[in-house]
Amino acid sequence: MKIGIDAMGGDFAPHEVLKGVKDYLQEAGDAAQVVLIGDEEKLNALLAGADLPQASYSVVHAPQVIDMHEHPTKALKEKPQSSIAVGFGALAKGHTDAFISAGNTGAMLVGALYSLKTIEGVLRPTISTIIPKEAGQTGLLLDVGLNSDCKPEQLNQFAIMGSVYAQNILGINKPRVALLNIGEEEGKGNLLAQATYPLLKENKHINFVGNAEGRDIFIDKADVLVCDGFTGNIVLKMAESLFEITERKGIKHEYFDLFNFENYGGTPVLGINKPVIIGHGISKAKAFKNMLALAQKMIEKDIMQKLAAELKP
């Protein structure tokens, strides 16, 4: 098993990437081979003092970097030797089994959509986020930004993908799936919600429990919350701000600590045929360690194959 990681992606790369790799290799019981993708000269200089077991990693040279402000599609075309482009190339050719980056999010999404194949039958891939609940459990919210405008059929597929992920990665038996809406009653909401509800209700692949309101997001009402990416991204950014506010004000509580994104690493792109995990631009060692652990778990659990089985036309 080989996991490719963009060693140059993120505000604190490559130093924090290598720290995260070291922590992952030390803590993982049966760690995967890590393929560091980036400027070979810079990486080798840092690796000389990193104390990493040489058999546990390799370096693939990628002299270019896509900066955070660059236009994703244009940058991928103009920088074919960037760490993101090379990383997707290695994944597409089967040289690695997963790819991770905390670099340009747009470039990661474009790369995932155009460098790899979607799972047969998937209308649109999706991205999700972990939702911490009041009692200490975790749930899943999707989509959170990849698909701002959605069709009911797409939300129906998101529900299946989220359910498979929650069961296999979060360890939730028979995940409860809810549609994020402005009311609990059937028939509530905008045209999208009204048209999606009956599809979810008839979907035999999920355990649908009805509508969930905004006040239900952080309590134990459902394990998988489904919405369009516009709504989901607003919820995601609001949740991130809660953690930032508590940090600034020195408010200490174990529940608010659950909002720290580094605990979960990054978000996978669901609906494509190979594991791709996108990290936050400000990721540090803990986040990179957890992204590597998540990638390994996705490979070991055959998540893409299980998604394909559930989504088979």
mmCIF file of C-alpha atoms in Angstrom:
data_model
loop_
_atom_site.group_PDB
_atom_site.id
_atom_site.type_symbol
_atom_site.label_atom_id
_atom_site.label_comp_id
_atom_site.label_asym_id
_atom_site.label_seq_id
_atom_site.Cartn_x
_atom_site.Cartn_y
_atom_site.Cartn_z
ATOM 1 C CA MET A 1 0.000 0.000 0.000
ATOM 2 C CA LYS A 2 1.357 3.389 -1.032
ATOM 3 C CA ILE A 3 -0.072 6.764 -0.045
ATOM 4 C CA GLY A 4 1.014 9.837 -1.995
ATOM 5 C CA ILE A 5 1.166 13.117 -0.130
ATOM 6 C CA ASP A 6 1.736 16.617 -1.494
ATOM 7 C CA ALA A 7 4.758 17.616 0.562
ATOM 8 C CA MET A 8 4.589 21.227 -0.668
ATOM 9 C CA GLY A 9 0.866 21.834 -0.128
ATOM 10 C CA GLY A 10 -0.363 24.015 2.726
ATOM 11 C CA ASP A 11 0.746 27.108 4.597
ATOM 12 C CA PHE A 12 3.211 25.178 6.753
ATOM 13 C CA ALA A 13 4.595 22.749 4.196
ATOM 14 C CA PRO A 14 6.948 21.013 3.886
ATOM 15 C CA HIS A 15 8.047 21.135 7.558
ATOM 16 C CA GLU A 16 4.683 20.226 9.097
ATOM 17 C CA VAL A 17 4.041 17.620 6.410
ATOM 18 C CA LEU A 18 7.210 15.767 7.362
ATOM 19 C CA LYS A 19 6.393 16.045 11.069
ATOM 20 C CA GLY A 20 2.982 14.559 10.357
ATOM 21 C CA VAL A 21 4.518 11.750 8.316
ATOM 22 C CA LYS A 22 6.915 10.956 11.151
ATOM 23 C CA ASP A 23 4.077 10.862 13.712
ATOM 24 C CA TYR A 24 2.001 8.641 11.417
ATOM 25 C CA LEU A 25 4.848 6.177 10.893
ATOM 26 C CA GLN A 26 5.513 6.026 14.634
ATOM 27 C CA GLU A 27 1.891 5.593 15.679
ATOM 28 C CA ALA A 28 0.407 3.422 12.915
ATOM 29 C CA GLY A 29 0.561 -0.253 13.715
ATOM 30 C CA ASP A 30 1.109 -1.325 10.117
ATOM 31 C CA ALA A 31 1.885 1.899 8.280
ATOM 32 C CA ALA A 32 1.619 2.298 4.537
ATOM 33 C CA GLN A 33 4.545 3.338 2.365
ATOM 34 C CA VAL A 34 4.483 7.151 2.121
ATOM 35 C CA VAL A 35 5.344 8.752 -1.214
ATOM 36 C CA LEU A 36 6.480 12.348 -0.673
ATOM 37 C CA ILE A 37 5.764 14.469 -3.744
ATOM 38 C CA GLY A 38 7.600 17.778 -4.028
ATOM 39 C CA ASP A 39 10.878 19.571 -4.618
ATOM 40 C CA GLU A 40 13.474 16.833 -4.196
ATOM 41 C CA GLU A 41 16.308 19.142 -3.166
ATOM 42 C CA LYS A 42 14.255 20.843 -0.441
ATOM 43 C CA LEU A 43 12.805 17.596 0.822
ATOM 44 C CA ASN A 44 16.108 15.744 0.953
ATOM 45 C CA ALA A 45 17.657 18.587 2.964
ATOM 46 C CA LEU A 46 14.876 18.295 5.549
ATOM 47 C CA LEU A 47 14.775 14.507 5.488
ATOM 48 C CA ALA A 48 18.451 14.380 6.391
ATOM 49 C CA GLY A 49 17.560 15.424 9.926
ATOM 50 C CA ALA A 50 14.023 14.070 10.134
ATOM 51 C CA ASP A 51 14.964 10.631 11.481
ATOM 52 C CA LEU A 52 12.491 8.766 9.277
ATOM 53 C CA PRO A 53 13.124 5.076 8.511
ATOM 54 C CA GLN A 54 14.316 5.076 4.901
ATOM 55 C CA ALA A 55 12.329 1.985 3.981
ATOM 56 C CA SER A 56 9.056 3.676 4.945
ATOM 57 C CA TYR A 57 9.062 6.481 2.366
ATOM 58 C CA SER A 58 10.175 7.549 -1.078
ATOM 59 C CA VAL A 59 10.447 10.914 -2.833
ATOM 60 C CA VAL A 60 8.985 11.828 -6.219
ATOM 61 C CA HIS A 61 10.352 15.023 -7.685
ATOM 62 C CA ALA A 62 7.863 17.793 -8.466
ATOM 63 C CA PRO A 63 9.637 21.148 -8.841
ATOM 64 C CA GLN A 64 6.522 23.309 -9.221
ATOM 65 C CA VAL A 65 3.922 24.408 -6.647
ATOM 66 C CA ILE A 66 0.375 25.626 -7.247
ATOM 67 C CA ASP A 67 -0.117 28.592 -4.942
ATOM 68 C CA MET A 68 -3.339 29.088 -3.003
ATOM 69 C CA HIS A 69 -4.434 32.119 -5.051
ATOM 70 C CA GLU A 70 -3.947 30.562 -8.496
ATOM 71 C CA HIS A 71 -6.847 29.623 -10.758
ATOM 72 C CA PRO A 72 -7.183 25.822 -10.395
ATOM 73 C CA THR A 73 -7.732 24.731 -13.992
ATOM 74 C CA LYS A 74 -5.235 27.186 -15.442
ATOM 75 C CA ALA A 75 -2.591 26.272 -12.869
ATOM 76 C CA LEU A 76 -2.921 22.531 -13.501
ATOM 77 C CA LYS A 77 -2.465 23.104 -17.243
ATOM 78 C CA GLU A 78 0.442 25.528 -16.884
ATOM 79 C CA LYS A 79 2.206 23.633 -14.091
ATOM 80 C CA PRO A 80 2.251 19.952 -15.125
ATOM 81 C CA GLN A 81 5.223 19.377 -12.799
ATOM 82 C CA SER A 82 3.464 20.780 -9.739
ATOM 83 C CA SER A 83 3.161 18.546 -6.687
ATOM 84 C CA ILE A 84 -0.628 18.329 -7.130
ATOM 85 C CA ALA A 85 -0.463 17.446 -10.834
ATOM 86 C CA VAL A 86 2.294 14.872 -10.294
ATOM 87 C CA GLY A 87 0.385 13.448 -7.337
ATOM 88 C CA PHE A 88 -2.743 12.890 -9.400
ATOM 89 C CA GLY A 89 -0.660 11.449 -12.216
ATOM 90 C CA ALA A 90 0.867 8.873 -9.875
ATOM 91 C CA LEU A 91 -2.569 7.965 -8.502
ATOM 92 C CA ALA A 92 -4.170 7.667 -11.941
ATOM 93 C CA LYS A 93 -1.370 5.380 -13.149
ATOM 94 C CA GLY A 94 -1.604 3.136 -10.087
ATOM 95 C CA HIS A 95 1.789 4.096 -8.664
ATOM 96 C CA THR A 96 0.024 5.131 -5.449
ATOM 97 C CA ASP A 97 -3.240 3.990 -3.858
ATOM 98 C CA ALA A 98 -4.372 7.350 -2.434
ATOM 99 C CA PHE A 99 -3.423 11.032 -2.644
ATOM 100 C CA ILE A 100 -3.447 13.719 0.041
ATOM 101 C CA SER A 101 -2.901 17.475 -0.156
ATOM 102 C CA ALA A 102 -3.526 20.592 1.913
ATOM 103 C CA GLY A 103 -2.694 22.744 -1.093
ATOM 104 C CA ASN A 104 -4.966 24.671 -3.455
ATOM 105 C CA THR A 105 -8.440 23.234 -2.775
ATOM 106 C CA GLY A 106 -9.761 24.166 -6.199
ATOM 107 C CA ALA A 107 -6.861 22.427 -7.914
ATOM 108 C CA MET A 108 -7.465 19.330 -5.794
ATOM 109 C CA LEU A 109 -11.119 19.238 -6.770
ATOM 110 C CA VAL A 110 -10.392 19.833 -10.465
ATOM 111 C CA GLY A 111 -7.659 17.203 -10.367
ATOM 112 C CA ALA A 112 -9.942 14.670 -8.697
ATOM 113 C CA LEU A 113 -12.729 15.248 -11.203
ATOM 114 C CA TYR A 114 -10.609 15.233 -14.376
ATOM 115 C CA SER A 115 -7.610 13.044 -13.568
ATOM 116 C CA LEU A 116 -9.631 10.157 -12.155
ATOM 117 C CA LYS A 117 -12.783 8.333 -13.166
ATOM 118 C CA THR A 118 -16.025 8.608 -11.265
ATOM 119 C CA ILE A 119 -17.582 5.453 -9.893
ATOM 120 C CA GLU A 120 -20.028 4.010 -12.421
ATOM 121 C CA GLY A 121 -23.438 5.584 -12.023
ATOM 122 C CA VAL A 122 -22.305 8.555 -9.931
ATOM 123 C CA LEU A 123 -23.938 11.775 -11.110
ATOM 124 C CA ARG A 124 -21.621 14.077 -9.141
ATOM 125 C CA PRO A 125 -18.872 13.392 -6.578
ATOM 126 C CA THR A 126 -19.283 15.038 -3.186
ATOM 127 C CA ILE A 127 -17.231 16.201 -0.216
ATOM 128 C CA SER A 128 -18.264 15.913 3.412
ATOM 129 C CA THR A 129 -17.265 17.090 6.872
ATOM 130 C CA ILE A 130 -17.337 15.468 10.294
ATOM 131 C CA ILE A 131 -19.924 16.944 12.655
ATOM 132 C CA PRO A 132 -19.202 16.690 16.402
ATOM 133 C CA LYS A 133 -22.296 15.949 18.470
ATOM 134 C CA GLU A 134 -23.196 17.098 21.946
ATOM 135 C CA ALA A 135 -22.885 13.627 23.495
ATOM 136 C CA GLY A 136 -19.441 13.034 21.993
ATOM 137 C CA GLN A 137 -20.374 11.075 18.859
ATOM 138 C CA THR A 138 -19.561 12.177 15.352
ATOM 139 C CA GLY A 139 -21.793 12.480 12.317
ATOM 140 C CA LEU A 140 -21.358 13.408 8.679
ATOM 141 C CA LEU A 141 -22.612 16.379 6.665
ATOM 142 C CA LEU A 142 -22.559 16.395 2.866
ATOM 143 C CA ASP A 143 -22.233 18.131 0.453
ATOM 144 C CA VAL A 144 -20.131 20.955 1.942
ATOM 145 C CA GLY A 145 -19.077 22.926 -1.099
ATOM 146 C CA LEU A 146 -18.341 20.873 -4.178
ATOM 147 C CA ASN A 147 -21.881 21.135 -5.549
ATOM 148 C CA SER A 148 -23.478 24.491 -4.805
ATOM 149 C CA ASP A 149 -26.491 23.719 -6.970
ATOM 150 C CA CYS A 150 -27.922 20.232 -6.786
ATOM 151 C CA LYS A 151 -30.661 18.073 -8.211
ATOM 152 C CA PRO A 152 -32.769 15.724 -6.058
ATOM 153 C CA GLU A 153 -31.154 12.672 -7.666
ATOM 154 C CA GLN A 154 -27.732 13.931 -6.642
ATOM 155 C CA LEU A 155 -28.763 14.405 -3.006
ATOM 156 C CA ASN A 156 -30.191 10.901 -3.095
ATOM 157 C CA GLN A 157 -26.779 9.567 -4.128
ATOM 158 C CA PHE A 158 -25.014 11.709 -1.513
ATOM 159 C CA ALA A 159 -27.155 9.973 1.096
ATOM 160 C CA ILE A 160 -25.957 6.552 -0.081
ATOM 161 C CA MET A 161 -22.298 7.612 -0.176
ATOM 162 C CA GLY A 162 -22.517 9.273 3.221
ATOM 163 C CA SER A 163 -24.159 6.203 4.710
ATOM 164 C CA VAL A 164 -21.456 3.865 3.382
ATOM 165 C CA TYR A 165 -18.729 6.186 4.677
ATOM 166 C CA ALA A 166 -20.341 6.585 8.109
ATOM 167 C CA GLN A 167 -20.732 2.860 8.513
ATOM 168 C CA ASN A 168 -17.246 1.854 7.423
ATOM 169 C CA ILE A 169 -15.088 4.782 8.546
ATOM 170 C CA LEU A 170 -17.004 6.219 11.513
ATOM 171 C CA GLY A 171 -18.087 2.778 12.678
ATOM 172 C CA ILE A 172 -21.803 3.602 12.873
ATOM 173 C CA ASN A 173 -24.060 0.585 12.443
ATOM 174 C CA LYS A 174 -27.057 1.340 10.216
ATOM 175 C CA PRO A 175 -26.469 5.137 10.048
ATOM 176 C CA ARG A 176 -29.566 7.314 10.324
ATOM 177 C CA VAL A 177 -29.858 9.600 7.302
ATOM 178 C CA ALA A 178 -31.745 12.905 7.428
ATOM 179 C CA LEU A 179 -32.424 15.694 4.955
ATOM 180 C CA LEU A 180 -31.360 19.111 6.260
ATOM 181 C CA ASN A 181 -34.450 21.286 6.008
ATOM 182 C CA ILE A 182 -36.330 24.220 7.559
ATOM 183 C CA GLY A 183 -38.920 22.008 9.213
ATOM 184 C CA GLU A 184 -39.441 18.444 10.389
ATOM 185 C CA GLU A 185 -42.656 17.750 8.507
ATOM 186 C CA GLU A 186 -42.724 16.081 5.110
ATOM 187 C CA GLY A 187 -43.468 18.680 2.449
ATOM 188 C CA LYS A 188 -41.407 21.421 4.094
ATOM 189 C CA GLY A 189 -38.634 23.349 2.410
ATOM 190 C CA ASN A 190 -37.768 24.705 -1.004
ATOM 191 C CA LEU A 191 -38.367 22.888 -4.276
ATOM 192 C CA LEU A 192 -35.129 20.917 -3.960
ATOM 193 C CA ALA A 193 -35.981 19.644 -0.472
ATOM 194 C CA GLN A 194 -39.561 18.827 -1.419
ATOM 195 C CA ALA A 195 -38.433 16.832 -4.446
ATOM 196 C CA THR A 196 -35.617 15.063 -2.577
ATOM 197 C CA TYR A 197 -37.668 13.856 0.378
ATOM 198 C CA PRO A 198 -39.682 11.188 -1.492
ATOM 199 C CA LEU A 199 -36.512 9.853 -3.155
ATOM 200 C CA LEU A 200 -34.823 9.396 0.224
ATOM 201 C CA LYS A 201 -37.983 7.908 1.672
ATOM 202 C CA GLU A 202 -38.062 5.222 -1.034
ATOM 203 C CA ASN A 203 -34.291 4.609 -1.036
ATOM 204 C CA LYS A 204 -33.716 1.021 0.155
ATOM 205 C CA HIS A 205 -29.954 1.577 0.538
ATOM 206 C CA ILE A 206 -30.276 3.974 3.485
ATOM 207 C CA ASN A 207 -31.968 4.268 6.861
ATOM 208 C CA PHE A 208 -33.911 7.484 6.246
ATOM 209 C CA VAL A 209 -35.347 9.171 9.349
ATOM 210 C CA GLY A 210 -36.898 12.271 7.757
ATOM 211 C CA ASN A 211 -36.052 15.951 7.935
ATOM 212 C CA ALA A 212 -33.612 17.557 10.370
ATOM 213 C CA GLU A 213 -33.530 21.264 11.198
ATOM 214 C CA GLY A 214 -30.531 23.471 11.859
ATOM 215 C CA ARG A 215 -30.963 23.009 15.604
ATOM 216 C CA ASP A 216 -30.567 19.245 15.141
ATOM 217 C CA ILE A 217 -27.112 19.382 13.535
ATOM 218 C CA PHE A 218 -25.096 19.057 16.734
ATOM 219 C CA ILE A 219 -27.432 16.721 18.642
ATOM 220 C CA ASP A 220 -28.017 13.008 18.182
ATOM 221 C CA LYS A 221 -30.901 13.163 15.696
ATOM 222 C CA ALA A 222 -29.144 11.684 12.667
ATOM 223 C CA ASP A 223 -25.754 10.289 11.694
ATOM 224 C CA VAL A 224 -25.701 11.542 8.096
ATOM 225 C CA LEU A 225 -27.125 14.930 7.118
ATOM 226 C CA VAL A 226 -27.695 15.587 3.419
ATOM 227 C CA CYS A 227 -27.922 19.023 1.773
ATOM 228 C CA ASP A 228 -26.695 21.005 -1.238
ATOM 229 C CA GLY A 229 -23.125 22.283 -1.142
ATOM 230 C CA PHE A 230 -24.184 25.918 -0.727
ATOM 231 C CA THR A 231 -26.002 25.174 2.527
ATOM 232 C CA GLY A 232 -23.402 22.690 3.710
ATOM 233 C CA ASN A 233 -20.497 25.057 3.217
ATOM 234 C CA ILE A 234 -22.232 27.735 5.278
ATOM 235 C CA VAL A 235 -22.749 25.233 8.110
ATOM 236 C CA LEU A 236 -19.120 24.092 7.837
ATOM 237 C CA LYS A 237 -17.714 27.624 8.041
ATOM 238 C CA MET A 238 -20.015 28.434 10.969
ATOM 239 C CA ALA A 239 -18.755 25.362 12.827
ATOM 240 C CA GLU A 240 -15.143 26.373 12.150
ATOM 241 C CA SER A 241 -15.854 29.841 13.551
ATOM 242 C CA LEU A 242 -17.191 28.329 16.794
ATOM 243 C CA PHE A 243 -13.829 26.698 17.428
ATOM 244 C CA GLU A 244 -11.925 29.862 16.495
ATOM 245 C CA ILE A 245 -14.039 31.995 18.843
ATOM 246 C CA THR A 246 -13.579 29.618 21.769
ATOM 247 C CA GLU A 247 -9.826 29.586 21.135
ATOM 248 C CA ARG A 248 -9.596 33.388 21.028
ATOM 249 C CA LYS A 249 -11.666 33.819 24.167
ATOM 250 C CA GLY A 250 -9.878 31.078 26.065
ATOM 251 C CA ILE A 251 -13.062 29.042 26.525
ATOM 252 C CA LYS A 252 -12.030 25.529 27.449
ATOM 253 C CA HIS A 253 -14.466 22.658 27.126
ATOM 254 C CA GLU A 254 -13.986 19.162 25.750
ATOM 255 C CA TYR A 255 -16.961 19.565 23.431
ATOM 256 C CA PHE A 256 -15.529 22.596 21.653
ATOM 257 C CA ASP A 257 -12.227 20.753 21.260
ATOM 258 C CA LEU A 258 -14.105 18.354 18.962
ATOM 259 C CA PHE A 259 -14.469 21.187 16.433
ATOM 260 C CA ASN A 260 -10.721 21.250 15.809
ATOM 261 C CA PHE A 261 -10.408 20.079 12.192
ATOM 262 C CA GLU A 262 -6.966 18.617 12.886
ATOM 263 C CA ASN A 263 -8.632 15.812 14.845
ATOM 264 C CA TYR A 264 -10.124 14.526 11.593
ATOM 265 C CA GLY A 265 -7.375 15.489 9.143
ATOM 266 C CA GLY A 266 -9.202 16.235 5.927
ATOM 267 C CA THR A 267 -12.214 15.475 3.802
ATOM 268 C CA PRO A 268 -12.357 12.720 1.176
ATOM 269 C CA VAL A 269 -13.847 13.210 -2.257
ATOM 270 C CA LEU A 270 -16.577 10.569 -2.467
ATOM 271 C CA GLY A 271 -17.754 9.262 -5.824
ATOM 272 C CA ILE A 272 -14.410 8.925 -7.606
ATOM 273 C CA ASN A 273 -12.682 5.583 -8.040
ATOM 274 C CA LYS A 274 -9.640 6.200 -5.817
ATOM 275 C CA PRO A 275 -9.142 7.830 -2.390
ATOM 276 C CA VAL A 276 -8.371 11.551 -2.516
ATOM 277 C CA ILE A 277 -8.254 13.552 0.718
ATOM 278 C CA ILE A 278 -8.255 17.340 0.831
ATOM 279 C CA GLY A 279 -6.768 19.068 3.879
ATOM 280 C CA HIS A 280 -7.201 22.561 5.279
ATOM 281 C CA GLY A 281 -4.609 25.067 4.108
ATOM 282 C CA ILE A 282 -3.488 25.726 7.695
ATOM 283 C CA SER A 283 -2.948 22.036 8.454
ATOM 284 C CA LYS A 284 -0.123 21.150 10.785
ATOM 285 C CA ALA A 285 1.470 17.852 11.784
ATOM 286 C CA LYS A 286 -1.569 16.423 13.598
ATOM 287 C CA ALA A 287 -3.822 16.989 10.587
ATOM 288 C CA PHE A 288 -1.344 15.405 8.167
ATOM 289 C CA LYS A 289 -0.924 12.408 10.470
ATOM 290 C CA ASN A 290 -4.690 11.933 10.613
ATOM 291 C CA MET A 291 -5.080 12.362 6.845
ATOM 292 C CA LEU A 292 -2.577 9.563 6.305
ATOM 293 C CA ALA A 293 -4.397 7.363 8.812
ATOM 294 C CA LEU A 294 -7.722 8.092 7.092
ATOM 295 C CA ALA A 295 -6.312 7.264 3.656
ATOM 296 C CA GLN A 296 -4.984 3.960 4.974
ATOM 297 C CA LYS A 297 -8.356 3.126 6.531
ATOM 298 C CA MET A 298 -10.205 3.941 3.316
ATOM 299 C CA ILE A 299 -7.918 1.615 1.379
ATOM 300 C CA GLU A 300 -8.144 -1.187 3.943
ATOM 301 C CA LYS A 301 -11.939 -0.915 4.127
ATOM 302 C CA ASP A 302 -12.302 -0.906 0.320
ATOM 303 C CA ILE A 303 -14.514 2.177 0.547
ATOM 304 C CA MET A 304 -14.528 2.875 -3.196
ATOM 305 C CA GLN A 305 -15.547 -0.707 -3.988
ATOM 306 C CA LYS A 306 -18.317 -0.617 -1.391
ATOM 307 C CA LEU A 307 -19.588 2.677 -2.778
ATOM 308 C CA ALA A 308 -19.594 1.178 -6.262
ATOM 309 C CA ALA A 309 -21.603 -1.813 -5.034
ATOM 310 C CA GLU A 310 -24.254 0.400 -3.422
ATOM 311 C CA LEU A 311 -24.435 2.787 -6.359
ATOM 312 C CA LYS A 312 -24.505 0.137 -9.072
ATOM 313 C CA PRO A 313 -27.086 1.202 -11.680
#
